[in-house]
Amino acid sequence: MPTSDGETIILPAPSPTQTYVTVSALDAGHITLPERLFITDADPQKKRTVPSMAFLIQHPLPEPTNIIFDLGVKRDIESYTPAQHAHILQRQPVTVHPDVTDSLQKGGLHPSDIHKVILSHVHWDHIGTPSDFPNSEFFVGSGTQHILAHGDGPYYPAELFHADELPANRTFEFPPTANSEPGKASEQQIPHTWYPLAGFPAVIDFFNDGSIYIVDARGHMSAHLNLLLRVGPKKWVYLGGDCCHDPRILTGEKGIAMYDDGRGGVRSVHVDLDSAAEMVKRVRLLMGEGRVVQQEKNGDRKEVVVEVVVAHDEVWRKGNAGRFWPGRL
């Protein structure tokens, strides 16, 4: 299976009957981030109001399937838990409109038209309003239901989540990877197999047609997911969720911040800093630090482009207004 060769990232070539997906960004609220908590060498007083973007992915065959990656901020801000409210007070100003439903309707879709929702993770600014999607199956990383009930380590305790946030009968976890914590996976799993691809240790071919790859992106949370999407013969899109919170970390201009944890030590915004830093290195290679190619059947290698978008990139948001639904990436 193509994966990597030194600094060359190898992606699989399109099949003769290759399916391609379309991707559209969705506005899904805005939050405000104190830079000192996210990037190194930050002005301790500086804050940035950034989007919490979602994405509409449309898969055409064998019948059209509408998928959303992440749901952004809840429309009803009062429905967050008291502990979430206390956290949100530190992220003001927060805007809830347009949310995902508003953004879909702008292009003529309704939440009832969405077949599947994939969540990168279940923090408050990505969970949105699942009840808006009555016909959708929800797909999450292994251990997510355990996180919603019990938290994800000391810095993300249970009170920062709703245990019943997702519809139990329509929510499916991807299977555990070799690095998953034992005993925390849900019994309601989908029968997929992880394998290495493009420098990532574990991906899943979601439709088994090389169009949508689920990437195990643990680091920010233990069940964090990214997506690698084939949008054209030589064009891919990588949706990085919260692999980092500032694009300058991806370019190498800044590093991941460490700050006082309130317990006599230091912490980052990630539950596993080493894994998060490793993810950043892998994504940088996709962005051009390495050579990205497709391995053709005859052994030739053709260079391809991978566009990387992370959830809170306000620079990308400002420069790509025409690529929000009904526009496309």
XYZ file of C-alpha atoms in Angstrom:
329
model
C 0.000 0.000 0.000
C 1.583 3.351 -0.993
C 2.717 5.340 2.021
C 6.002 7.272 2.036
C 9.585 7.085 0.863
C 11.885 9.356 2.841
C 10.565 12.876 2.302
C 8.377 11.745 -0.601
C 4.732 11.221 0.342
C 3.134 8.608 -1.894
C -0.606 8.624 -2.556
C -2.469 5.967 -4.536
C -3.183 6.816 -8.172
C -6.794 7.088 -9.326
C -8.389 3.905 -10.605
C -9.776 3.783 -14.171
C -13.261 4.329 -12.715
C -12.174 6.620 -9.888
C -14.816 8.424 -7.816
C -14.051 12.006 -6.816
C -15.771 14.014 -4.095
C -16.604 17.700 -3.973
C -15.850 19.765 -0.861
C -17.484 23.019 0.261
C -16.648 25.000 3.385
C -19.449 25.906 5.782
C -19.562 28.765 8.255
C -20.357 27.268 11.655
C -19.803 30.061 14.158
C -16.783 31.970 15.442
C -14.814 31.814 18.686
C -12.008 33.935 20.141
C -8.637 32.420 21.024
C -6.006 33.981 23.334
C -2.805 33.521 21.325
C -0.689 32.720 24.394
C -2.576 29.425 24.841
C -1.973 28.237 21.298
C 1.280 29.547 19.786
C 4.802 30.208 20.997
C 6.223 33.744 21.284
C 2.729 35.206 21.556
C 1.683 38.631 22.752
C 0.115 37.703 26.123
C -2.752 40.157 25.543
C -3.540 39.355 21.927
C -6.698 37.496 20.955
C -7.999 36.412 17.542
C -11.605 35.800 16.570
C -11.502 32.770 14.285
C -14.003 30.563 12.469
C -14.946 27.094 13.613
C -15.472 25.755 10.118
C -17.414 22.725 8.989
C -17.283 21.120 5.547
C -19.844 19.613 3.206
C -18.507 16.616 1.256
C -20.563 15.237 -1.602
C -19.894 11.700 -2.800
C -21.627 10.909 -6.111
C -21.789 7.122 -6.441
C -23.582 4.729 -6.429
C -26.048 7.422 -5.353
C -25.374 10.961 -4.108
C -24.320 11.028 -0.458
C -24.062 14.259 1.538
C -21.558 14.219 4.386
C -20.646 16.919 6.889
C -17.307 17.036 8.670
C -17.752 18.802 12.034
C -20.731 20.876 13.174
C -19.118 23.953 14.731
C -20.720 25.937 17.551
C -24.182 25.215 18.952
C -26.909 27.589 17.797
C -28.461 27.552 21.300
C -25.578 28.737 23.426
C -27.643 28.159 26.592
C -27.713 24.406 25.963
C -24.047 23.988 26.899
C -23.255 22.578 30.353
C -22.317 24.983 33.187
C -18.657 23.935 32.886
C -18.756 24.517 29.132
C -20.271 27.957 29.755
C -17.392 28.812 32.099
C -14.947 27.772 29.365
C -16.854 29.701 26.688
C -16.590 32.881 28.789
C -12.847 32.669 28.125
C -13.472 32.505 24.362
C -15.554 35.652 23.923
C -16.705 37.043 21.644
C -18.450 33.925 20.336
C -20.898 34.061 17.424
C -23.399 31.323 16.634
C -24.790 32.591 13.316
C -24.489 31.549 10.641
C -24.356 28.010 11.987
C -24.175 24.837 9.899
C -27.934 24.785 9.273
C -27.894 28.413 8.101
C -24.951 27.680 5.816
C -26.548 24.600 4.269
C -29.792 26.421 3.565
C -27.879 29.199 1.824
C -27.052 26.680 -0.893
C -30.424 24.941 -0.972
C -29.781 22.023 1.406
C -31.513 21.183 4.668
C -30.055 19.152 7.556
C -32.513 16.391 6.656
C -30.593 16.066 3.355
C -27.408 15.053 5.191
C -26.761 11.323 5.211
C -23.623 11.158 7.367
C -21.860 13.383 9.903
C -18.197 12.735 10.716
C -16.849 14.560 13.772
C -13.170 15.310 14.126
C -13.777 15.352 17.891
C -16.419 16.346 20.415
C -15.186 19.621 21.916
C -17.883 22.299 22.299
C -16.859 24.254 19.202
C -17.095 21.208 16.902
C -20.112 19.319 18.253
C -22.743 21.794 16.990
C -26.396 20.772 17.205
C -26.652 17.051 16.385
C -30.423 17.072 16.882
C -30.713 19.176 13.711
C -29.771 16.071 11.706
C -32.585 13.536 12.145
C -31.645 11.366 9.163
C -27.883 11.315 9.657
C -25.586 8.562 10.845
C -22.798 9.920 13.050
C -19.222 8.627 12.807
C -16.614 9.313 15.485
C -13.221 8.124 16.649
C -12.805 5.063 18.845
C -13.591 5.850 22.478
C -15.684 8.958 21.763
C -18.747 7.721 23.641
C -16.507 7.010 26.631
C -15.132 10.561 26.387
C -18.637 12.055 26.352
C -19.478 10.179 29.547
C -16.141 10.269 31.374
C -13.947 12.960 29.802
C -10.576 12.733 28.098
C -7.855 13.076 30.690
C -7.410 15.632 33.489
C -7.684 18.748 31.317
C -10.920 17.716 29.581
C -13.064 16.254 32.415
C -16.554 14.822 32.004
C -18.297 18.087 32.905
C -17.007 19.598 29.662
C -19.178 17.166 27.685
C -22.798 16.004 27.385
C -22.952 12.225 27.881
C -26.023 11.995 25.615
C -24.815 14.487 23.005
C -25.064 12.070 20.074
C -27.996 9.833 19.057
C -27.074 6.426 20.469
C -28.800 4.352 17.800
C -27.240 6.318 14.927
C -23.700 6.842 16.214
C -20.872 4.553 15.146
C -17.260 4.515 16.267
C -14.414 3.607 13.995
C -12.574 0.563 15.346
C -9.664 0.961 17.767
C -6.177 1.409 16.379
C -3.052 -0.118 17.868
C -2.683 3.060 19.948
C -6.261 3.215 21.244
C -6.796 2.956 24.969
C -8.086 -0.538 25.800
C -11.576 -0.925 27.140
C -12.869 2.454 25.980
C -14.215 1.597 22.529
C -17.945 1.450 21.932
C -19.538 -1.852 20.983
C -21.262 -0.035 18.114
C -18.372 -0.055 15.641
C -18.214 -0.185 11.874
C -16.214 -3.010 10.237
C -13.289 -1.137 8.743
C -9.566 -1.893 8.789
C -6.837 0.648 9.528
C -3.663 0.627 7.426
C -0.743 3.025 6.771
C -0.981 5.559 3.940
C 0.820 8.751 2.918
C 2.996 8.784 6.014
C 0.065 8.320 8.397
C 0.183 5.142 10.505
C -3.562 4.514 10.372
C -6.200 5.429 7.804
C -9.521 3.930 6.705
C -10.852 3.985 3.141
C -14.368 5.053 4.117
C -16.179 4.017 0.913
C -13.550 1.492 -0.233
C -13.112 3.481 -3.436
C -10.132 5.728 -2.661
C -12.192 8.916 -2.393
C -12.427 9.568 1.379
C -9.784 8.466 3.864
C -10.380 8.723 7.619
C -7.078 9.583 9.325
C -6.349 8.646 12.929
C -5.092 12.039 14.137
C -4.857 11.488 17.871
C -3.078 14.226 19.780
C -5.519 17.067 20.334
C -7.867 14.427 21.716
C -7.435 10.687 21.968
C -10.201 10.138 19.393
C -9.322 12.996 17.028
C -9.873 12.372 13.294
C -8.822 14.117 10.069
C -9.951 13.539 6.481
C -7.936 13.085 3.286
C -10.174 13.645 0.248
C -9.599 12.985 -3.451
C -11.216 15.870 -5.353
C -9.573 15.516 -8.785
C -7.078 13.462 -10.802
C -4.146 15.396 -9.286
C -5.797 17.309 -6.438
C -6.490 16.330 -2.830
C -7.879 18.184 0.192
C -6.775 17.487 3.769
C -9.146 18.607 6.536
C -7.045 18.912 9.669
C -9.645 19.717 12.326
C -7.735 20.800 15.431
C -4.396 19.201 14.591
C -3.346 22.784 15.284
C -5.222 26.021 15.992
C -3.108 28.451 14.000
C -1.800 28.019 10.428
C 1.549 29.475 11.483
C 2.209 26.239 13.358
C 1.889 24.352 10.071
C 4.245 26.729 8.278
C 6.805 26.501 11.086
C 6.582 30.192 11.978
C 5.241 29.283 15.421
C 5.251 26.272 17.705
C 2.618 24.741 19.972
C 2.315 26.817 23.142
C 2.875 25.529 26.648
C 1.262 27.376 29.551
C 0.582 27.138 33.293
C -1.710 24.219 34.046
C -2.824 25.638 37.411
C -1.295 22.654 39.200
C 2.318 23.686 39.356
C 3.166 22.407 35.901
C 2.643 23.269 32.258
C 0.283 21.952 29.614
C -0.785 22.490 26.013
C -4.286 22.442 24.505
C -3.602 18.847 23.417
C -4.152 15.734 25.525
C -1.015 14.175 23.978
C 1.511 16.814 22.967
C 3.983 14.380 21.397
C 1.303 12.875 19.146
C -0.013 16.327 18.227
C 3.475 17.509 17.282
C 4.002 14.376 15.198
C 0.727 15.030 13.365
C 1.874 18.553 12.537
C 5.077 17.138 11.023
C 3.103 14.735 8.844
C 0.699 17.413 7.654
C 3.615 19.728 6.820
C 4.921 17.091 4.428
C 1.576 17.081 2.636
C 1.779 20.865 2.333
C 5.021 20.731 0.391
C 7.874 20.249 2.845
C 8.138 16.874 1.177
C 7.373 15.804 -2.373
C 3.813 14.540 -2.793
C 3.225 12.101 -5.636
C 0.763 9.516 -6.869
C 2.136 6.064 -7.519
C 0.895 5.043 -10.985
C 0.274 1.431 -11.942
C 3.254 1.452 -14.304
C 5.583 2.638 -11.556
C 5.663 6.286 -12.626
C 5.190 8.980 -10.010
C 3.160 12.092 -10.790
C 3.283 15.099 -8.522
C -0.026 16.155 -6.988
C -1.308 19.009 -4.833
C -2.789 18.610 -1.356
C -4.646 21.626 0.025
C -4.651 21.655 3.832
C -7.396 23.445 5.783
C -7.669 23.460 9.577
C -10.866 24.339 11.417
C -9.820 27.696 12.892
C -7.823 29.241 10.039
C -9.149 32.806 9.775
C -6.653 33.661 7.004
C -8.000 30.854 4.811
C -11.576 31.896 5.676
C -11.009 35.488 4.574
C -9.285 34.500 1.347
C -11.727 31.837 0.200
C -15.226 33.278 0.538
C -16.208 31.925 -2.878
C -15.446 28.367 -1.823
C -18.136 28.229 0.847
C -21.312 26.353 -0.043
C -22.676 26.511 -2.716
C -19.109 27.199 -3.868
C -16.456 24.488 -3.823
C -12.829 24.013 -2.915
